[in-house]
PDB file of C-alpha atoms in Angstrom:
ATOM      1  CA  UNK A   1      80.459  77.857 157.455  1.00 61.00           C
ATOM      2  CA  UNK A   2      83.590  79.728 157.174  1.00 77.00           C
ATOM      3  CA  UNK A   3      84.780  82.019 154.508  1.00 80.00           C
ATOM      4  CA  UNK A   4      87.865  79.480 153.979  1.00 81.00           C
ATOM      5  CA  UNK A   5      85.471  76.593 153.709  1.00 83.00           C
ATOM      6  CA  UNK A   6      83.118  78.354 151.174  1.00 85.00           C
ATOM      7  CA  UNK A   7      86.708  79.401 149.058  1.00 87.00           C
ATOM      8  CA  UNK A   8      87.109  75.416 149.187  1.00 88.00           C
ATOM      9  CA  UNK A   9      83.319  74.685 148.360  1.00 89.00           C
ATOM     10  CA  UNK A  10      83.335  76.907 145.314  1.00 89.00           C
ATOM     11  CA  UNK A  11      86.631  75.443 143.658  1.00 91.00           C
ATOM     12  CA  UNK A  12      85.467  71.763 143.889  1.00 94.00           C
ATOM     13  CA  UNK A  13      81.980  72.174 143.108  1.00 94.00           C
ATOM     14  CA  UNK A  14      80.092  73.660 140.121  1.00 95.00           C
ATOM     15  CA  UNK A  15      76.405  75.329 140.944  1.00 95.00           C
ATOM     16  CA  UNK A  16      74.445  75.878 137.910  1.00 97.00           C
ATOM     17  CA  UNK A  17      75.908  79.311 138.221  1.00 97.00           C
ATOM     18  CA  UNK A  18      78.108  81.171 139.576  1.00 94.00           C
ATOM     19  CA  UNK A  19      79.515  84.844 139.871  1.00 92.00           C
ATOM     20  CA  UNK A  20      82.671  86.144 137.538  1.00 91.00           C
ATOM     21  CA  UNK A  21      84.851  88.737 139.109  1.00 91.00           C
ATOM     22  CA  UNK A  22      82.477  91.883 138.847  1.00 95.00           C
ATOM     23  CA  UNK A  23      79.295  90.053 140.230  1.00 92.00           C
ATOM     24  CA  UNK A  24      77.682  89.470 136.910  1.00 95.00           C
ATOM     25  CA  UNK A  25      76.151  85.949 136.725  1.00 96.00           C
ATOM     26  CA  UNK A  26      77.573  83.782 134.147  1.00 96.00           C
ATOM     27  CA  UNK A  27      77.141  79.909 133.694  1.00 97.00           C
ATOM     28  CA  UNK A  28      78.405  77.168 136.032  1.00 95.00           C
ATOM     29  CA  UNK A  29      77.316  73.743 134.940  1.00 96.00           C
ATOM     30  CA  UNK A  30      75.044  75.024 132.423  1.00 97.00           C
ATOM     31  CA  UNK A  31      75.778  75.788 128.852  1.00 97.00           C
ATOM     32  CA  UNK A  32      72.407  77.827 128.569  1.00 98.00           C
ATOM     33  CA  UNK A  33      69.211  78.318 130.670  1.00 98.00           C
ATOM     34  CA  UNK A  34      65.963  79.948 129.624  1.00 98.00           C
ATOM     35  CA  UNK A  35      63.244  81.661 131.503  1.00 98.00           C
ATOM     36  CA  UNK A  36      59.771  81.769 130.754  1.00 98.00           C
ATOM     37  CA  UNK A  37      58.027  84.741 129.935  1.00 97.00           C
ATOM     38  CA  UNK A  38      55.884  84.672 133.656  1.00 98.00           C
ATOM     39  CA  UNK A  39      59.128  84.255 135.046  1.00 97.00           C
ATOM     40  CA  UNK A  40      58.255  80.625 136.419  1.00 98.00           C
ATOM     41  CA  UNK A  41      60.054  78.337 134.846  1.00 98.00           C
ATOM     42  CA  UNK A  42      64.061  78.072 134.114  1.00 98.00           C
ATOM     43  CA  UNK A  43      65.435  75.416 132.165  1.00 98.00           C
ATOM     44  CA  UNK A  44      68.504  74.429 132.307  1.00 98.00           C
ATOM     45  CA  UNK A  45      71.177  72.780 129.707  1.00 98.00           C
ATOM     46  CA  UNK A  46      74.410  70.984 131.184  1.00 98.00           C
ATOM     47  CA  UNK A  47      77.711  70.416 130.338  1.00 96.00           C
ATOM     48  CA  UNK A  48      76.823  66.972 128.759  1.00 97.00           C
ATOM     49  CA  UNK A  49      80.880  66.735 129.336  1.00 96.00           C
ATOM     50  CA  UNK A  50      81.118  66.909 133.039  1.00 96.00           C
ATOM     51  CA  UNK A  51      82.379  64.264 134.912  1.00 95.00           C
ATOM     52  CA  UNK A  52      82.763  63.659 139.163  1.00 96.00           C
ATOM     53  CA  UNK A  53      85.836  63.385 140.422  1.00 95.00           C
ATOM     54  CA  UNK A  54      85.995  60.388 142.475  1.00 95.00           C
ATOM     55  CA  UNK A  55      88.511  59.559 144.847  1.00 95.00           C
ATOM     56  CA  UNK A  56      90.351  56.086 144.819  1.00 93.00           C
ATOM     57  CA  UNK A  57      88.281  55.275 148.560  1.00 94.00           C
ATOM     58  CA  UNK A  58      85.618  55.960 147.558  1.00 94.00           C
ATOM     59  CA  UNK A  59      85.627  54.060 143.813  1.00 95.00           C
ATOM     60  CA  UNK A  60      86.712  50.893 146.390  1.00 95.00           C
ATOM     61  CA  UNK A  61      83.590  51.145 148.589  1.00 94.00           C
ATOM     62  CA  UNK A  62      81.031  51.698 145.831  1.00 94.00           C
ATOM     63  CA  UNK A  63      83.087  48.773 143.556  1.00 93.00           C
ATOM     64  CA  UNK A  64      79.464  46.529 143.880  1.00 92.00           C
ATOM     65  CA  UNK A  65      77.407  49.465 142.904  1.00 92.00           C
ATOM     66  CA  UNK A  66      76.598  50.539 139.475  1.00 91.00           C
ATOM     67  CA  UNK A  67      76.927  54.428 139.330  1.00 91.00           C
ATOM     68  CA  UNK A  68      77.380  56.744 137.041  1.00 91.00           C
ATOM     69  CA  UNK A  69      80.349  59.779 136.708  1.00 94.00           C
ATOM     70  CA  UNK A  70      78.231  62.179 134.423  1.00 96.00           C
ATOM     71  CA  UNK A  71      77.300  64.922 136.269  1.00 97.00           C
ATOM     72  CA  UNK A  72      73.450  65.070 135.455  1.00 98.00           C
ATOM     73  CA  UNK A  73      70.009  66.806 136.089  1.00 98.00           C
ATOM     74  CA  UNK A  74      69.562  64.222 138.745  1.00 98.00           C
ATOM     75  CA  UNK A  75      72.651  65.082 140.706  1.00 97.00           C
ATOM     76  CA  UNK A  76      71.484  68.433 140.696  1.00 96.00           C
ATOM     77  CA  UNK A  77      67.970  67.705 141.676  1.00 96.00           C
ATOM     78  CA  UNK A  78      69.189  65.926 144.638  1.00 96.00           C
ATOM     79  CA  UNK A  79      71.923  68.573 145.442  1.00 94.00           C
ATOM     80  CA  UNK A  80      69.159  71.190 145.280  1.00 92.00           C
ATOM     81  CA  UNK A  81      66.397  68.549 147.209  1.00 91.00           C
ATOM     82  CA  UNK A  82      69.380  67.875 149.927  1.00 90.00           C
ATOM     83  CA  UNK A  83      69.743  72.000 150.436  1.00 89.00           C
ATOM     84  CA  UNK A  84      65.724  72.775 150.735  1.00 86.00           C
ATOM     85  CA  UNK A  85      65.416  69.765 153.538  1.00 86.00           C
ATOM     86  CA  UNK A  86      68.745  71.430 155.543  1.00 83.00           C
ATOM     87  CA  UNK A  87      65.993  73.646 156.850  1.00 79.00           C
ATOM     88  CA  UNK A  88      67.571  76.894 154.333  1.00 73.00           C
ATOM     89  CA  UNK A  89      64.271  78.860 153.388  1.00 72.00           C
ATOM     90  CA  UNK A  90      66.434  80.438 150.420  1.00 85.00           C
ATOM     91  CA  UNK A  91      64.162  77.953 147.856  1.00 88.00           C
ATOM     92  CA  UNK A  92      60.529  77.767 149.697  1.00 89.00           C
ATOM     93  CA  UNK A  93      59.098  79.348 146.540  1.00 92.00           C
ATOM     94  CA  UNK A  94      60.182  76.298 144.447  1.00 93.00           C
ATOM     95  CA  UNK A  95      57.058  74.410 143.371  1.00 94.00           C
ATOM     96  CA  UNK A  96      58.663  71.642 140.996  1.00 94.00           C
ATOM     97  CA  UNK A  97      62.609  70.630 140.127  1.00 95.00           C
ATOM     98  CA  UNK A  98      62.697  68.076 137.457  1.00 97.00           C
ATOM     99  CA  UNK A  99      65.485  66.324 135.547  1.00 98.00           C
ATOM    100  CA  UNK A 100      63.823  66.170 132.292  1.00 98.00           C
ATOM    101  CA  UNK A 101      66.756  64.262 131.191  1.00 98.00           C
ATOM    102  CA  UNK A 102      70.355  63.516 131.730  1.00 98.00           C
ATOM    103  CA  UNK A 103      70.840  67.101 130.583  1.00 98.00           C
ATOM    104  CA  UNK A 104      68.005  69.020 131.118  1.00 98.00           C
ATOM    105  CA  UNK A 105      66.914  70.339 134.546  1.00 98.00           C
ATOM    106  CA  UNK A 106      63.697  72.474 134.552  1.00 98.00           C
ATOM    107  CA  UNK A 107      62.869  74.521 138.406  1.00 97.00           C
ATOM    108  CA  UNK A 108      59.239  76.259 138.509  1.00 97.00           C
ATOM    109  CA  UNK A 109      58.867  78.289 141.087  1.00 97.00           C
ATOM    110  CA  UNK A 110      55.282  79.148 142.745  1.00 97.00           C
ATOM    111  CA  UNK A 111      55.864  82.955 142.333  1.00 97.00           C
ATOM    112  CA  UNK A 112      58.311  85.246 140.489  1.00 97.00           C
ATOM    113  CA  UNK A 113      61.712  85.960 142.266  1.00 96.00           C
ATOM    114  CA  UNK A 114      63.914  88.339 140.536  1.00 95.00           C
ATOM    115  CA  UNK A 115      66.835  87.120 142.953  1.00 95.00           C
ATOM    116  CA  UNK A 116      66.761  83.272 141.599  1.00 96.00           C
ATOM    117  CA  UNK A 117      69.584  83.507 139.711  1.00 97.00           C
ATOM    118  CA  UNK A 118      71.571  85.122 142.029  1.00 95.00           C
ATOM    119  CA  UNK A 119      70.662  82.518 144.587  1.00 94.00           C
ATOM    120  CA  UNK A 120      71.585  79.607 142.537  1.00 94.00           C
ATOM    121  CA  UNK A 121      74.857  81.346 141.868  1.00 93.00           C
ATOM    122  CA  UNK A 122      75.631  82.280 145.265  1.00 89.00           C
ATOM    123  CA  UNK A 123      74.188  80.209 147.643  1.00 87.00           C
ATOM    124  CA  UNK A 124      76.071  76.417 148.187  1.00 85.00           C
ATOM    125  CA  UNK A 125      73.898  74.877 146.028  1.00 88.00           C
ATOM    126  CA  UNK A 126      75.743  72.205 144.614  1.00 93.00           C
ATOM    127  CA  UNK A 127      74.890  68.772 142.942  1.00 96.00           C
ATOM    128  CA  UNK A 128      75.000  65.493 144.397  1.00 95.00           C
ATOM    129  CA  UNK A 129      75.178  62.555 143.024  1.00 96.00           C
ATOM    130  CA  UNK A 130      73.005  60.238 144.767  1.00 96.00           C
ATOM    131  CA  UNK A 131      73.861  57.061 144.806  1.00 96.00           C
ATOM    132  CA  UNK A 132      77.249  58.033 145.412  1.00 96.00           C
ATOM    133  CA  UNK A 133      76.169  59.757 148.396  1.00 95.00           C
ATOM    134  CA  UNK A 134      73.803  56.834 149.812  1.00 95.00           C
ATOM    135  CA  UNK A 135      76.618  54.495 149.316  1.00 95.00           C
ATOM    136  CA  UNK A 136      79.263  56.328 151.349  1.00 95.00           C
ATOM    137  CA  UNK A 137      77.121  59.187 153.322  1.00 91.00           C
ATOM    138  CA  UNK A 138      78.435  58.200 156.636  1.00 93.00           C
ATOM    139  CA  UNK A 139      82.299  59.022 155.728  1.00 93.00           C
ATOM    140  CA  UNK A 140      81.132  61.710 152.977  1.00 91.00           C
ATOM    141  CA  UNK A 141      83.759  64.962 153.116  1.00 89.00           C
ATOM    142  CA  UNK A 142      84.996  63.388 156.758  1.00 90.00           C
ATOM    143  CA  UNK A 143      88.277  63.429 154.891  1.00 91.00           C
ATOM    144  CA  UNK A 144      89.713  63.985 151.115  1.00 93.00           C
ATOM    145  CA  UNK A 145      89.404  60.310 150.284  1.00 95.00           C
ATOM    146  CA  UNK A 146      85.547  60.928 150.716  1.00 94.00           C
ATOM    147  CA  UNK A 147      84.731  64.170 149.109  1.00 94.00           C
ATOM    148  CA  UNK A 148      83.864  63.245 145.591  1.00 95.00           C
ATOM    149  CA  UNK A 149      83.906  66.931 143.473  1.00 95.00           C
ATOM    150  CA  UNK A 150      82.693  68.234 140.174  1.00 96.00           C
ATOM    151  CA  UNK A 151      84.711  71.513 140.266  1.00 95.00           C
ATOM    152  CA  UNK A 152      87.412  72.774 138.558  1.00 95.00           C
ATOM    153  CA  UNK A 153      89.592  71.562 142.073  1.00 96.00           C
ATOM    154  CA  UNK A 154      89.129  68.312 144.677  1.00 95.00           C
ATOM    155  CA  UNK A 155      90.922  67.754 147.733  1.00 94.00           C
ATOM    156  CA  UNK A 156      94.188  66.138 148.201  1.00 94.00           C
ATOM    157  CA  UNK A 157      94.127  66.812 151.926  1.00 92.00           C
ATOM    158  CA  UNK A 158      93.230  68.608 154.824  1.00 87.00           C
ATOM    159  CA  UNK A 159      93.187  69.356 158.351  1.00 85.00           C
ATOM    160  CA  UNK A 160      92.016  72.101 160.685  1.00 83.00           C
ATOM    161  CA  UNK A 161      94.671  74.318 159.471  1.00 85.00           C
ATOM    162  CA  UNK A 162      94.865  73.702 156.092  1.00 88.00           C
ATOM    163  CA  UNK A 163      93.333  72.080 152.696  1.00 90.00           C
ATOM    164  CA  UNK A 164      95.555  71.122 149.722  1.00 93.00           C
ATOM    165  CA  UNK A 165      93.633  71.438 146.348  1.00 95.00           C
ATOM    166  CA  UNK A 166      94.476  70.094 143.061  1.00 95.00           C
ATOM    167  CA  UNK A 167      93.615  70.346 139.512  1.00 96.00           C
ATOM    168  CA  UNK A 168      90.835  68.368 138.446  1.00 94.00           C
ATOM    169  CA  UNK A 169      92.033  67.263 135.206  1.00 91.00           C
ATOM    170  CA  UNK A 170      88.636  65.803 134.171  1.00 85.00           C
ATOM    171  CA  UNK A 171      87.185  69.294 134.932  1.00 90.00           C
ATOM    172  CA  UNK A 172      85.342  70.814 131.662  1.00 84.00           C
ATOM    173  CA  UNK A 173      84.082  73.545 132.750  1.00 78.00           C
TER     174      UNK A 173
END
């Protein structure tokens, strides 16, 4: 992907975490994470505030489906399930990713990696919720009225030459 579409990709969705302006890696859609002490197992708290963005389109196709607009462990699960099966080798070392609850997401990971962190906060690793996705995946991001977001941005609009962002005033991040 290009450099503009990752700009685009990091506004309107929120990893776990993500990079502030000096590289240091600071929280996304966690509030906290802890590691174990055989650096196998994170754990992961989330916003219990967060909410998807959902365009008007999109709320009319899924209108017979019950979904939720919580941004949970599940969502992130799947985002992180949907990344490992695009054939990326970045998470091969991942044994286990669990959604303990709505707000707890624990990853264990077969052998220590002192880059996991980093990965999660740099890679496109985003969440996704699924039934949302099943119940639109053939339009999904083919235009603004289909890209549902949990970032701080969603689309308005685009084209080849340009995307129009706007303020996601349900973002609490």
């Amino acid at each position: 992907s290009s450099l503009s579409e990752k700009i685009v990709a990091n506004n309107c969705f929120e990893g776990l975490l993500r990079l502030d302006d000096d590289g240091n890696i600071t929280l996304g859609g966690a509030v906290r994470y802890s590691v174990s002490g055989d650096d196998l197992t994170y754990t992961f708290k989330l916003n219990e505030t967060a909410q998807w963005y959902i365009p008007s389109q999109v709320k009319k196709d899924l209108r017979k489906i019950d979904y939720n607009t919580s941004v949970t462990a599940a969502d992130y699960v799947f985002g992180l399930e949907r990344y490992k099966s695009s054939g990326k080798a970045d998470f091969d070392n991942v044994s286990v990713m669990e959604a303990t609850d709505d707000y707890t997401l624990v990853i264990k990971l077969q052998d220590p990696d002192i880059d996991f962190l980093y990965k999660l906060a740099t890679l496109p690793v985003y969440p996704c919720n699924e039934t949302i996705y099943n119940g639109i995946k053939d339009n999904i991001f083919t235009s603004a009225e289909y890209t549902p977001c949990n970032g701080a941005y969603y689309v308005n609009d685009f084209s080849k030459a340009e995307t129009i962002l706007e303020r996601n005033k349900d973002y609490s991040g």
